[in-house]
PDB file of C-alpha atoms in Angstrom:
ATOM      1  CA  UNK A1251      -0.057   0.367  -0.172  1.00 37.00           C
ATOM      2  CA  UNK A1252       2.718   2.443   0.956  1.00 41.00           C
ATOM      3  CA  UNK A1253       4.021   1.976  -2.464  1.00 43.00           C
ATOM      4  CA  UNK A1254       1.254   2.387  -4.394  1.00 44.00           C
ATOM      5  CA  UNK A1255       1.030   5.699  -2.595  1.00 45.00           C
ATOM      6  CA  UNK A1256       4.688   6.572  -3.135  1.00 46.00           C
ATOM      7  CA  UNK A1257       3.567   5.884  -6.844  1.00 47.00           C
ATOM      8  CA  UNK A1258       0.617   7.907  -6.787  1.00 46.00           C
ATOM      9  CA  UNK A1259       2.701  10.580  -5.628  1.00 45.00           C
ATOM     10  CA  UNK A1260       4.779  10.632  -8.412  1.00 48.00           C
ATOM     11  CA  UNK A1261       2.313  10.406 -11.043  1.00 51.00           C
ATOM     12  CA  UNK A1262       2.111  12.975 -13.402  1.00 62.00           C
ATOM     13  CA  UNK A1263      -0.932  12.605 -14.917  1.00 77.00           C
ATOM     14  CA  UNK A1264      -4.123   9.879 -14.079  1.00 89.00           C
ATOM     15  CA  UNK A1265      -4.693   7.349 -17.017  1.00 90.00           C
ATOM     16  CA  UNK A1266      -7.396   7.793 -19.052  1.00 95.00           C
ATOM     17  CA  UNK A1267     -10.289   4.981 -19.219  1.00 96.00           C
ATOM     18  CA  UNK A1268      -9.131   3.218 -22.448  1.00 94.00           C
ATOM     19  CA  UNK A1269      -5.679   2.525 -20.888  1.00 95.00           C
ATOM     20  CA  UNK A1270      -7.066   0.587 -18.087  1.00 95.00           C
ATOM     21  CA  UNK A1271      -6.008  -3.312 -18.342  1.00 94.00           C
ATOM     22  CA  UNK A1272      -3.288  -2.157 -21.203  1.00 94.00           C
ATOM     23  CA  UNK A1273      -0.411  -4.134 -19.963  1.00 93.00           C
ATOM     24  CA  UNK A1274      -2.463  -7.262 -20.620  1.00 95.00           C
ATOM     25  CA  UNK A1275      -4.266  -6.548 -23.632  1.00 96.00           C
ATOM     26  CA  UNK A1276      -0.759  -5.611 -25.241  1.00 95.00           C
ATOM     27  CA  UNK A1277       0.881  -8.261 -24.254  1.00 96.00           C
ATOM     28  CA  UNK A1278      -1.830 -10.817 -25.492  1.00 97.00           C
ATOM     29  CA  UNK A1279      -2.358  -8.790 -29.084  1.00 96.00           C
ATOM     30  CA  UNK A1280       1.025  -6.843 -29.729  1.00 95.00           C
ATOM     31  CA  UNK A1281       3.235  -8.873 -32.249  1.00 94.00           C
ATOM     32  CA  UNK A1282       0.888 -11.641 -32.837  1.00 95.00           C
ATOM     33  CA  UNK A1283       0.717 -11.085 -37.034  1.00 92.00           C
ATOM     34  CA  UNK A1284      -1.699 -12.993 -39.319  1.00 90.00           C
ATOM     35  CA  UNK A1285      -1.125 -11.597 -42.655  1.00 93.00           C
ATOM     36  CA  UNK A1286       2.199 -10.196 -44.287  1.00 95.00           C
ATOM     37  CA  UNK A1287       3.036  -6.746 -43.327  1.00 95.00           C
ATOM     38  CA  UNK A1288       6.150  -4.538 -44.319  1.00 97.00           C
ATOM     39  CA  UNK A1289       6.757  -1.375 -42.420  1.00 97.00           C
ATOM     40  CA  UNK A1290       9.568   1.606 -43.342  1.00 97.00           C
ATOM     41  CA  UNK A1291       9.909   4.855 -41.458  1.00 96.00           C
ATOM     42  CA  UNK A1292      12.198   7.947 -41.889  1.00 95.00           C
ATOM     43  CA  UNK A1293      12.528  10.723 -40.787  1.00 93.00           C
ATOM     44  CA  UNK A1294      13.937  14.619 -42.093  1.00 91.00           C
ATOM     45  CA  UNK A1295      16.109  16.851 -40.852  1.00 89.00           C
ATOM     46  CA  UNK A1296      13.126  19.141 -39.553  1.00 87.00           C
ATOM     47  CA  UNK A1297      11.612  16.167 -37.874  1.00 89.00           C
ATOM     48  CA  UNK A1298       8.927  15.613 -40.501  1.00 94.00           C
ATOM     49  CA  UNK A1299       8.199  11.244 -40.412  1.00 96.00           C
ATOM     50  CA  UNK A1300       7.512   9.520 -43.412  1.00 96.00           C
ATOM     51  CA  UNK A1301       6.052   5.908 -43.003  1.00 97.00           C
ATOM     52  CA  UNK A1302       5.017   3.326 -45.973  1.00 96.00           C
ATOM     53  CA  UNK A1303       3.119  -0.031 -44.223  1.00 96.00           C
ATOM     54  CA  UNK A1304       2.102  -2.580 -46.524  1.00 95.00           C
ATOM     55  CA  UNK A1305      -0.409  -5.573 -45.806  1.00 95.00           C
ATOM     56  CA  UNK A1306      -0.835  -8.613 -47.564  1.00 93.00           C
ATOM     57  CA  UNK A1307      -4.388 -10.544 -46.115  1.00 89.00           C
ATOM     58  CA  UNK A1308      -3.288 -14.123 -45.799  1.00 83.00           C
ATOM     59  CA  UNK A1309      -7.205 -14.525 -46.399  1.00 84.00           C
ATOM     60  CA  UNK A1310      -7.401 -12.885 -49.783  1.00 87.00           C
ATOM     61  CA  UNK A1311      -4.018 -12.078 -51.015  1.00 86.00           C
ATOM     62  CA  UNK A1312      -5.510  -8.595 -51.445  1.00 90.00           C
ATOM     63  CA  UNK A1313      -2.655  -5.909 -50.898  1.00 91.00           C
ATOM     64  CA  UNK A1314      -3.409  -2.823 -48.834  1.00 93.00           C
ATOM     65  CA  UNK A1315      -0.715  -0.084 -48.338  1.00 95.00           C
ATOM     66  CA  UNK A1316      -0.526   3.525 -47.258  1.00 95.00           C
ATOM     67  CA  UNK A1317       1.657   6.399 -46.779  1.00 97.00           C
ATOM     68  CA  UNK A1318       1.641   8.601 -43.366  1.00 97.00           C
ATOM     69  CA  UNK A1319       3.263  11.658 -43.143  1.00 97.00           C
ATOM     70  CA  UNK A1320       3.363  13.153 -39.603  1.00 96.00           C
ATOM     71  CA  UNK A1321       4.840  16.787 -38.919  1.00 95.00           C
ATOM     72  CA  UNK A1322       4.380  20.252 -37.534  1.00 91.00           C
ATOM     73  CA  UNK A1323       2.253  22.943 -38.603  1.00 88.00           C
ATOM     74  CA  UNK A1324       2.351  26.249 -36.646  1.00 86.00           C
ATOM     75  CA  UNK A1325       3.627  23.921 -33.663  1.00 86.00           C
ATOM     76  CA  UNK A1326       0.852  21.858 -33.974  1.00 90.00           C
ATOM     77  CA  UNK A1327       0.950  18.031 -34.455  1.00 93.00           C
ATOM     78  CA  UNK A1328      -0.569  17.126 -37.993  1.00 96.00           C
ATOM     79  CA  UNK A1329      -0.441  13.415 -39.511  1.00 96.00           C
ATOM     80  CA  UNK A1330      -2.090  12.924 -42.542  1.00 96.00           C
ATOM     81  CA  UNK A1331      -2.506   9.399 -44.061  1.00 96.00           C
ATOM     82  CA  UNK A1332      -3.184   8.145 -47.900  1.00 95.00           C
ATOM     83  CA  UNK A1333      -4.344   4.762 -48.473  1.00 94.00           C
ATOM     84  CA  UNK A1334      -4.593   2.535 -51.651  1.00 91.00           C
ATOM     85  CA  UNK A1335      -8.291   2.617 -51.525  1.00 87.00           C
ATOM     86  CA  UNK A1336      -8.233   6.164 -52.257  1.00 89.00           C
ATOM     87  CA  UNK A1337      -8.774   7.122 -48.603  1.00 91.00           C
ATOM     88  CA  UNK A1338      -7.409  10.275 -47.011  1.00 94.00           C
ATOM     89  CA  UNK A1339      -7.392  11.210 -43.449  1.00 95.00           C
ATOM     90  CA  UNK A1340      -6.074  13.826 -41.307  1.00 96.00           C
ATOM     91  CA  UNK A1341      -5.139  14.163 -37.468  1.00 97.00           C
ATOM     92  CA  UNK A1342      -4.697  17.475 -35.687  1.00 96.00           C
ATOM     93  CA  UNK A1343      -3.313  17.666 -32.236  1.00 96.00           C
ATOM     94  CA  UNK A1344      -3.999  20.856 -30.005  1.00 95.00           C
ATOM     95  CA  UNK A1345      -2.102  20.402 -26.723  1.00 90.00           C
ATOM     96  CA  UNK A1346      -0.901  23.944 -26.132  1.00 86.00           C
ATOM     97  CA  UNK A1347      -4.383  25.435 -25.318  1.00 86.00           C
ATOM     98  CA  UNK A1348      -2.663  27.260 -22.100  1.00 86.00           C
ATOM     99  CA  UNK A1349      -4.334  24.438 -19.657  1.00 90.00           C
ATOM    100  CA  UNK A1350      -1.911  21.916 -18.176  1.00 90.00           C
ATOM    101  CA  UNK A1351      -2.989  18.213 -18.983  1.00 91.00           C
ATOM    102  CA  UNK A1352      -5.463  19.554 -21.774  1.00 95.00           C
ATOM    103  CA  UNK A1353      -5.820  18.272 -25.729  1.00 95.00           C
ATOM    104  CA  UNK A1354      -7.847  18.658 -28.322  1.00 96.00           C
ATOM    105  CA  UNK A1355      -7.458  16.409 -31.568  1.00 97.00           C
ATOM    106  CA  UNK A1356      -9.301  16.816 -34.780  1.00 96.00           C
ATOM    107  CA  UNK A1357      -9.855  13.955 -37.363  1.00 96.00           C
ATOM    108  CA  UNK A1358     -11.441  13.674 -40.798  1.00 95.00           C
ATOM    109  CA  UNK A1359     -11.420  11.388 -43.463  1.00 94.00           C
ATOM    110  CA  UNK A1360     -12.911  11.380 -47.296  1.00 92.00           C
ATOM    111  CA  UNK A1361     -12.870   8.903 -49.885  1.00 86.00           C
ATOM    112  CA  UNK A1362     -13.001   9.443 -53.995  1.00 76.00           C
ATOM    113  CA  UNK A1363     -16.715   8.966 -54.385  1.00 71.00           C
ATOM    114  CA  UNK A1364     -17.526  10.263 -50.687  1.00 68.00           C
ATOM    115  CA  UNK A1365     -19.153   7.384 -49.348  1.00 70.00           C
ATOM    116  CA  UNK A1366     -16.678   7.005 -46.422  1.00 76.00           C
ATOM    117  CA  UNK A1367     -16.696  10.510 -45.394  1.00 88.00           C
ATOM    118  CA  UNK A1368     -16.184  10.913 -41.669  1.00 91.00           C
ATOM    119  CA  UNK A1369     -15.306  13.951 -39.271  1.00 94.00           C
ATOM    120  CA  UNK A1370     -14.544  13.777 -35.081  1.00 95.00           C
ATOM    121  CA  UNK A1371     -13.419  16.077 -32.522  1.00 96.00           C
ATOM    122  CA  UNK A1372     -11.813  15.175 -29.564  1.00 97.00           C
ATOM    123  CA  UNK A1373     -11.310  16.504 -25.868  1.00 97.00           C
ATOM    124  CA  UNK A1374      -8.848  15.085 -23.283  1.00 97.00           C
ATOM    125  CA  UNK A1375      -7.957  15.951 -19.923  1.00 96.00           C
ATOM    126  CA  UNK A1376      -5.905  14.654 -17.711  1.00 94.00           C
ATOM    127  CA  UNK A1377      -4.724  15.547 -14.052  1.00 91.00           C
ATOM    128  CA  UNK A1378      -2.913  13.520 -11.352  1.00 90.00           C
ATOM    129  CA  UNK A1379      -6.227  12.112  -9.895  1.00 91.00           C
ATOM    130  CA  UNK A1380      -8.631  12.366 -12.882  1.00 96.00           C
ATOM    131  CA  UNK A1381      -8.806  11.765 -16.481  1.00 97.00           C
ATOM    132  CA  UNK A1382     -11.567  12.616 -18.764  1.00 97.00           C
ATOM    133  CA  UNK A1383     -12.200  12.097 -22.713  1.00 97.00           C
ATOM    134  CA  UNK A1384     -15.044  13.126 -24.815  1.00 98.00           C
ATOM    135  CA  UNK A1385     -15.103  12.463 -28.433  1.00 97.00           C
ATOM    136  CA  UNK A1386     -18.223  13.634 -30.935  1.00 96.00           C
ATOM    137  CA  UNK A1387     -18.679  11.940 -34.524  1.00 94.00           C
ATOM    138  CA  UNK A1388     -19.950  14.508 -36.542  1.00 91.00           C
ATOM    139  CA  UNK A1389     -19.939  12.238 -39.810  1.00 85.00           C
ATOM    140  CA  UNK A1390     -21.669  10.054 -41.012  1.00 82.00           C
ATOM    141  CA  UNK A1391     -23.822  10.834 -38.009  1.00 85.00           C
ATOM    142  CA  UNK A1392     -23.705  12.382 -35.014  1.00 93.00           C
ATOM    143  CA  UNK A1393     -22.456  10.240 -31.680  1.00 96.00           C
ATOM    144  CA  UNK A1394     -21.130  11.113 -28.169  1.00 97.00           C
ATOM    145  CA  UNK A1395     -18.903   9.162 -26.211  1.00 97.00           C
ATOM    146  CA  UNK A1396     -17.676  10.079 -22.728  1.00 97.00           C
ATOM    147  CA  UNK A1397     -15.461   8.485 -20.353  1.00 98.00           C
ATOM    148  CA  UNK A1398     -13.758   9.415 -17.180  1.00 97.00           C
ATOM    149  CA  UNK A1399     -11.518   8.013 -14.602  1.00 97.00           C
ATOM    150  CA  UNK A1400     -10.212   8.606 -11.225  1.00 96.00           C
ATOM    151  CA  UNK A1401      -7.744   7.121  -8.621  1.00 93.00           C
ATOM    152  CA  UNK A1402      -5.476   6.938  -5.842  1.00 90.00           C
ATOM    153  CA  UNK A1403      -2.873   5.024  -4.178  1.00 86.00           C
ATOM    154  CA  UNK A1404      -2.969   2.288  -6.968  1.00 89.00           C
ATOM    155  CA  UNK A1405      -6.807   1.730  -7.179  1.00 94.00           C
ATOM    156  CA  UNK A1406      -8.169   3.498 -10.460  1.00 96.00           C
ATOM    157  CA  UNK A1407     -12.188   3.313 -11.393  1.00 97.00           C
ATOM    158  CA  UNK A1408     -13.876   4.631 -14.752  1.00 97.00           C
ATOM    159  CA  UNK A1409     -16.833   4.618 -16.796  1.00 98.00           C
ATOM    160  CA  UNK A1410     -17.603   5.165 -20.388  1.00 98.00           C
ATOM    161  CA  UNK A1411     -20.856   5.998 -22.532  1.00 97.00           C
ATOM    162  CA  UNK A1412     -21.912   6.416 -25.908  1.00 97.00           C
ATOM    163  CA  UNK A1413     -25.097   8.586 -27.542  1.00 97.00           C
ATOM    164  CA  UNK A1414     -26.643   8.379 -30.347  1.00 95.00           C
ATOM    165  CA  UNK A1415     -28.195  11.876 -30.930  1.00 93.00           C
ATOM    166  CA  UNK A1416     -29.795  10.604 -34.161  1.00 89.00           C
ATOM    167  CA  UNK A1417     -31.448   7.973 -32.075  1.00 91.00           C
ATOM    168  CA  UNK A1418     -31.723   9.676 -28.959  1.00 92.00           C
ATOM    169  CA  UNK A1419     -30.651   6.369 -27.445  1.00 93.00           C
ATOM    170  CA  UNK A1420     -27.828   5.522 -25.353  1.00 94.00           C
ATOM    171  CA  UNK A1421     -26.399   2.745 -27.167  1.00 94.00           C
ATOM    172  CA  UNK A1422     -23.079   1.699 -24.392  1.00 94.00           C
ATOM    173  CA  UNK A1423     -22.118   1.855 -21.258  1.00 96.00           C
ATOM    174  CA  UNK A1424     -19.091   0.064 -19.942  1.00 97.00           C
ATOM    175  CA  UNK A1425     -17.897   0.403 -16.689  1.00 98.00           C
ATOM    176  CA  UNK A1426     -14.526  -0.782 -14.835  1.00 98.00           C
ATOM    177  CA  UNK A1427     -12.041  -1.226 -11.659  1.00 97.00           C
ATOM    178  CA  UNK A1428      -8.308  -1.455 -11.290  1.00 96.00           C
ATOM    179  CA  UNK A1429      -5.295  -1.956  -9.543  1.00 95.00           C
ATOM    180  CA  UNK A1430      -1.711  -1.703 -10.322  1.00 92.00           C
ATOM    181  CA  UNK A1431       1.069  -2.452  -8.251  1.00 86.00           C
ATOM    182  CA  UNK A1432       3.673  -0.155  -9.281  1.00 73.00           C
ATOM    183  CA  UNK A1433       4.782  -1.054 -12.608  1.00 72.00           C
ATOM    184  CA  UNK A1434       4.891  -4.801 -12.274  1.00 86.00           C
ATOM    185  CA  UNK A1435       1.646  -5.990 -12.092  1.00 94.00           C
ATOM    186  CA  UNK A1436      -2.130  -5.191 -13.032  1.00 96.00           C
ATOM    187  CA  UNK A1437      -5.377  -6.465 -12.141  1.00 97.00           C
ATOM    188  CA  UNK A1438      -8.715  -5.072 -14.135  1.00 97.00           C
ATOM    189  CA  UNK A1439     -12.150  -5.884 -13.487  1.00 98.00           C
ATOM    190  CA  UNK A1440     -14.746  -4.521 -16.334  1.00 98.00           C
ATOM    191  CA  UNK A1441     -18.496  -4.763 -16.982  1.00 97.00           C
ATOM    192  CA  UNK A1442     -19.255  -4.025 -20.618  1.00 97.00           C
ATOM    193  CA  UNK A1443     -21.983  -4.038 -23.342  1.00 94.00           C
ATOM    194  CA  UNK A1444     -24.621  -2.518 -21.396  1.00 94.00           C
ATOM    195  CA  UNK A1445     -23.504  -5.093 -18.280  1.00 93.00           C
ATOM    196  CA  UNK A1446     -24.095  -8.234 -20.676  1.00 96.00           C
ATOM    197  CA  UNK A1447     -19.668  -8.999 -20.394  1.00 97.00           C
ATOM    198  CA  UNK A1448     -17.898  -9.473 -17.795  1.00 98.00           C
ATOM    199  CA  UNK A1449     -14.019  -9.080 -18.191  1.00 98.00           C
ATOM    200  CA  UNK A1450     -11.177  -9.397 -15.916  1.00 98.00           C
ATOM    201  CA  UNK A1451      -7.816  -8.936 -16.883  1.00 98.00           C
ATOM    202  CA  UNK A1452      -4.177  -9.667 -15.125  1.00 97.00           C
ATOM    203  CA  UNK A1453      -0.655  -8.776 -15.796  1.00 96.00           C
ATOM    204  CA  UNK A1454       2.535  -9.534 -14.055  1.00 96.00           C
ATOM    205  CA  UNK A1455       6.134  -8.698 -14.767  1.00 95.00           C
ATOM    206  CA  UNK A1456       8.135 -11.812 -12.882  1.00 95.00           C
ATOM    207  CA  UNK A1457      11.285 -10.430 -13.941  1.00 94.00           C
ATOM    208  CA  UNK A1458      12.743  -8.042 -16.405  1.00 94.00           C
ATOM    209  CA  UNK A1459      12.922 -10.965 -18.962  1.00 96.00           C
ATOM    210  CA  UNK A1460       9.791 -12.990 -18.744  1.00 97.00           C
ATOM    211  CA  UNK A1461       5.949 -11.604 -18.334  1.00 97.00           C
ATOM    212  CA  UNK A1462       2.796 -13.207 -17.992  1.00 97.00           C
ATOM    213  CA  UNK A1463      -0.746 -12.433 -18.499  1.00 97.00           C
ATOM    214  CA  UNK A1464      -4.498 -13.471 -18.521  1.00 98.00           C
ATOM    215  CA  UNK A1465      -7.918 -12.105 -19.854  1.00 98.00           C
ATOM    216  CA  UNK A1466     -11.534 -14.092 -18.785  1.00 98.00           C
ATOM    217  CA  UNK A1467     -14.475 -13.393 -20.595  1.00 98.00           C
ATOM    218  CA  UNK A1468     -18.069 -14.063 -19.311  1.00 98.00           C
ATOM    219  CA  UNK A1469     -21.261 -13.260 -21.875  1.00 97.00           C
ATOM    220  CA  UNK A1470     -23.742 -13.153 -19.076  1.00 95.00           C
ATOM    221  CA  UNK A1471     -26.719 -13.730 -21.422  1.00 92.00           C
ATOM    222  CA  UNK A1472     -25.596 -16.960 -23.081  1.00 95.00           C
ATOM    223  CA  UNK A1473     -23.102 -17.865 -20.184  1.00 95.00           C
ATOM    224  CA  UNK A1474     -20.324 -18.492 -22.933  1.00 96.00           C
ATOM    225  CA  UNK A1475     -16.788 -18.284 -21.338  1.00 96.00           C
ATOM    226  CA  UNK A1476     -13.556 -17.810 -22.501  1.00 97.00           C
ATOM    227  CA  UNK A1477     -10.113 -17.600 -20.774  1.00 98.00           C
ATOM    228  CA  UNK A1478      -6.978 -16.497 -22.714  1.00 98.00           C
ATOM    229  CA  UNK A1479      -3.374 -17.222 -21.407  1.00 98.00           C
ATOM    230  CA  UNK A1480      -0.254 -15.922 -22.373  1.00 98.00           C
ATOM    231  CA  UNK A1481       3.280 -15.275 -21.616  1.00 98.00           C
ATOM    232  CA  UNK A1482       6.331 -12.934 -22.736  1.00 97.00           C
ATOM    233  CA  UNK A1483      10.046 -14.097 -22.509  1.00 98.00           C
ATOM    234  CA  UNK A1484      12.883 -11.342 -23.872  1.00 97.00           C
ATOM    235  CA  UNK A1485      15.432 -14.644 -25.181  1.00 96.00           C
ATOM    236  CA  UNK A1486      18.219 -11.786 -24.997  1.00 94.00           C
ATOM    237  CA  UNK A1487      18.769  -8.123 -25.900  1.00 93.00           C
ATOM    238  CA  UNK A1488      17.428  -8.671 -29.625  1.00 95.00           C
ATOM    239  CA  UNK A1489      14.826 -11.357 -29.415  1.00 97.00           C
ATOM    240  CA  UNK A1490      11.524 -11.999 -27.811  1.00 97.00           C
ATOM    241  CA  UNK A1491       9.320 -15.022 -27.643  1.00 98.00           C
ATOM    242  CA  UNK A1492       5.298 -14.624 -27.272  1.00 98.00           C
ATOM    243  CA  UNK A1493       2.350 -17.487 -26.541  1.00 98.00           C
ATOM    244  CA  UNK A1494      -0.933 -17.514 -25.894  1.00 98.00           C
ATOM    245  CA  UNK A1495      -3.495 -19.576 -25.626  1.00 97.00           C
ATOM    246  CA  UNK A1496      -7.467 -19.979 -24.910  1.00 97.00           C
ATOM    247  CA  UNK A1497     -10.236 -22.162 -24.108  1.00 96.00           C
ATOM    248  CA  UNK A1498     -11.487 -22.826 -27.480  1.00 95.00           C
ATOM    249  CA  UNK A1499      -8.217 -24.033 -28.546  1.00 96.00           C
ATOM    250  CA  UNK A1500      -6.485 -21.147 -30.239  1.00 96.00           C
ATOM    251  CA  UNK A1501      -2.823 -21.441 -30.049  1.00 97.00           C
ATOM    252  CA  UNK A1502      -0.755 -18.508 -31.420  1.00 97.00           C
ATOM    253  CA  UNK A1503       3.002 -17.583 -31.014  1.00 97.00           C
ATOM    254  CA  UNK A1504       5.633 -15.186 -31.864  1.00 97.00           C
ATOM    255  CA  UNK A1505       8.917 -14.420 -32.696  1.00 98.00           C
ATOM    256  CA  UNK A1506      10.532 -11.218 -32.779  1.00 97.00           C
ATOM    257  CA  UNK A1507      14.109 -10.243 -33.526  1.00 97.00           C
ATOM    258  CA  UNK A1508      16.543  -7.213 -34.032  1.00 95.00           C
ATOM    259  CA  UNK A1509      18.149  -8.257 -36.852  1.00 94.00           C
ATOM    260  CA  UNK A1510      19.856  -4.999 -37.075  1.00 90.00           C
ATOM    261  CA  UNK A1511      19.719  -1.608 -35.167  1.00 90.00           C
ATOM    262  CA  UNK A1512      16.468  -0.310 -36.328  1.00 93.00           C
ATOM    263  CA  UNK A1513      15.140  -3.274 -38.527  1.00 97.00           C
ATOM    264  CA  UNK A1514      13.082  -5.670 -36.550  1.00 97.00           C
ATOM    265  CA  UNK A1515      11.201  -9.227 -38.114  1.00 97.00           C
ATOM    266  CA  UNK A1516       8.439 -10.837 -36.666  1.00 97.00           C
ATOM    267  CA  UNK A1517       7.026 -14.223 -37.414  1.00 97.00           C
ATOM    268  CA  UNK A1518       4.028 -16.128 -36.254  1.00 97.00           C
ATOM    269  CA  UNK A1519       2.211 -18.862 -36.276  1.00 96.00           C
ATOM    270  CA  UNK A1520      -1.437 -19.798 -35.307  1.00 95.00           C
ATOM    271  CA  UNK A1521      -3.161 -22.924 -34.938  1.00 95.00           C
ATOM    272  CA  UNK A1522      -6.007 -24.538 -33.377  1.00 94.00           C
ATOM    273  CA  UNK A1523      -5.748 -27.423 -31.024  1.00 93.00           C
ATOM    274  CA  UNK A1524      -8.786 -28.952 -31.075  1.00 91.00           C
ATOM    275  CA  UNK A1525      -8.604 -28.907 -34.973  1.00 91.00           C
ATOM    276  CA  UNK A1526      -5.474 -29.929 -35.802  1.00 89.00           C
ATOM    277  CA  UNK A1527      -6.361 -30.929 -39.938  1.00 87.00           C
ATOM    278  CA  UNK A1528      -7.161 -27.561 -40.550  1.00 85.00           C
ATOM    279  CA  UNK A1529      -3.341 -26.526 -40.502  1.00 84.00           C
ATOM    280  CA  UNK A1530      -1.770 -23.426 -39.425  1.00 88.00           C
ATOM    281  CA  UNK A1531      -1.488 -19.713 -40.092  1.00 92.00           C
ATOM    282  CA  UNK A1532       1.547 -17.770 -40.594  1.00 94.00           C
ATOM    283  CA  UNK A1533       2.444 -14.186 -40.217  1.00 95.00           C
ATOM    284  CA  UNK A1534       5.401 -11.952 -41.195  1.00 96.00           C
ATOM    285  CA  UNK A1535       6.252  -8.123 -40.609  1.00 96.00           C
ATOM    286  CA  UNK A1536       9.482  -6.616 -41.422  1.00 96.00           C
ATOM    287  CA  UNK A1537       9.920  -2.986 -40.083  1.00 97.00           C
ATOM    288  CA  UNK A1538      12.917  -0.517 -40.288  1.00 96.00           C
ATOM    289  CA  UNK A1539      11.708   2.539 -38.045  1.00 92.00           C
ATOM    290  CA  UNK A1540      14.411   4.745 -37.370  1.00 86.00           C
TER     291      UNK A1540
END
């Protein structure tokens, strides 16, 4: 308890609601690649970064790529992305608004035919003991999503809800509570989908090289249960091994190797131990990120 209070004193800002249970989520999802991906990132002397990413679907074989350009305009961060589908999106982050912890994010996207145009604005405020986020989707329809999180001494509670203006209906409300013991472990309990789904997640850094994580889902209406367990092990400074298995029989493994100072290669496999006759799926990701 004393250690948690010391961490609370050192904390600059409270984590937002969406970050509750984030450590377990990253352990169980990051680096498990099901497609073939190539990512190349470069940066100019002025600080503008250029990122090219291409993905080939393992199911259809279709190629999708995009070019992202991220830089500063009038001392504000602007990120523009061009997709091979013809979609262009821009995100502008305004974080110098004169109030500590206050940030405004504007998003807009359009396609050649205009069939998938979107526009939204998000305002985020983070303080030592409270964090609040308000997201307003203007296109294609008006939808407002708000969340708040507050806590003390390692404990955090939060809630999130979504209101559809056109339907005048509350379409979503979630609740979560989390306890983090310094940076080594975190347990999160959440009631999701209008209190129809119960979720518990846990992550623990056993050592500098070994981390474990788990997630349990319980559908209250159907009584369906799913448990997923995962392990991350750092073989050395350049390579990492991850594996996860759930009660449905889905087994995934990932091996990530830093082959050069800025080049990494990730190899993945996925299969169902209950349906071995269907074989396994392989994934590959190559990234250059200076």
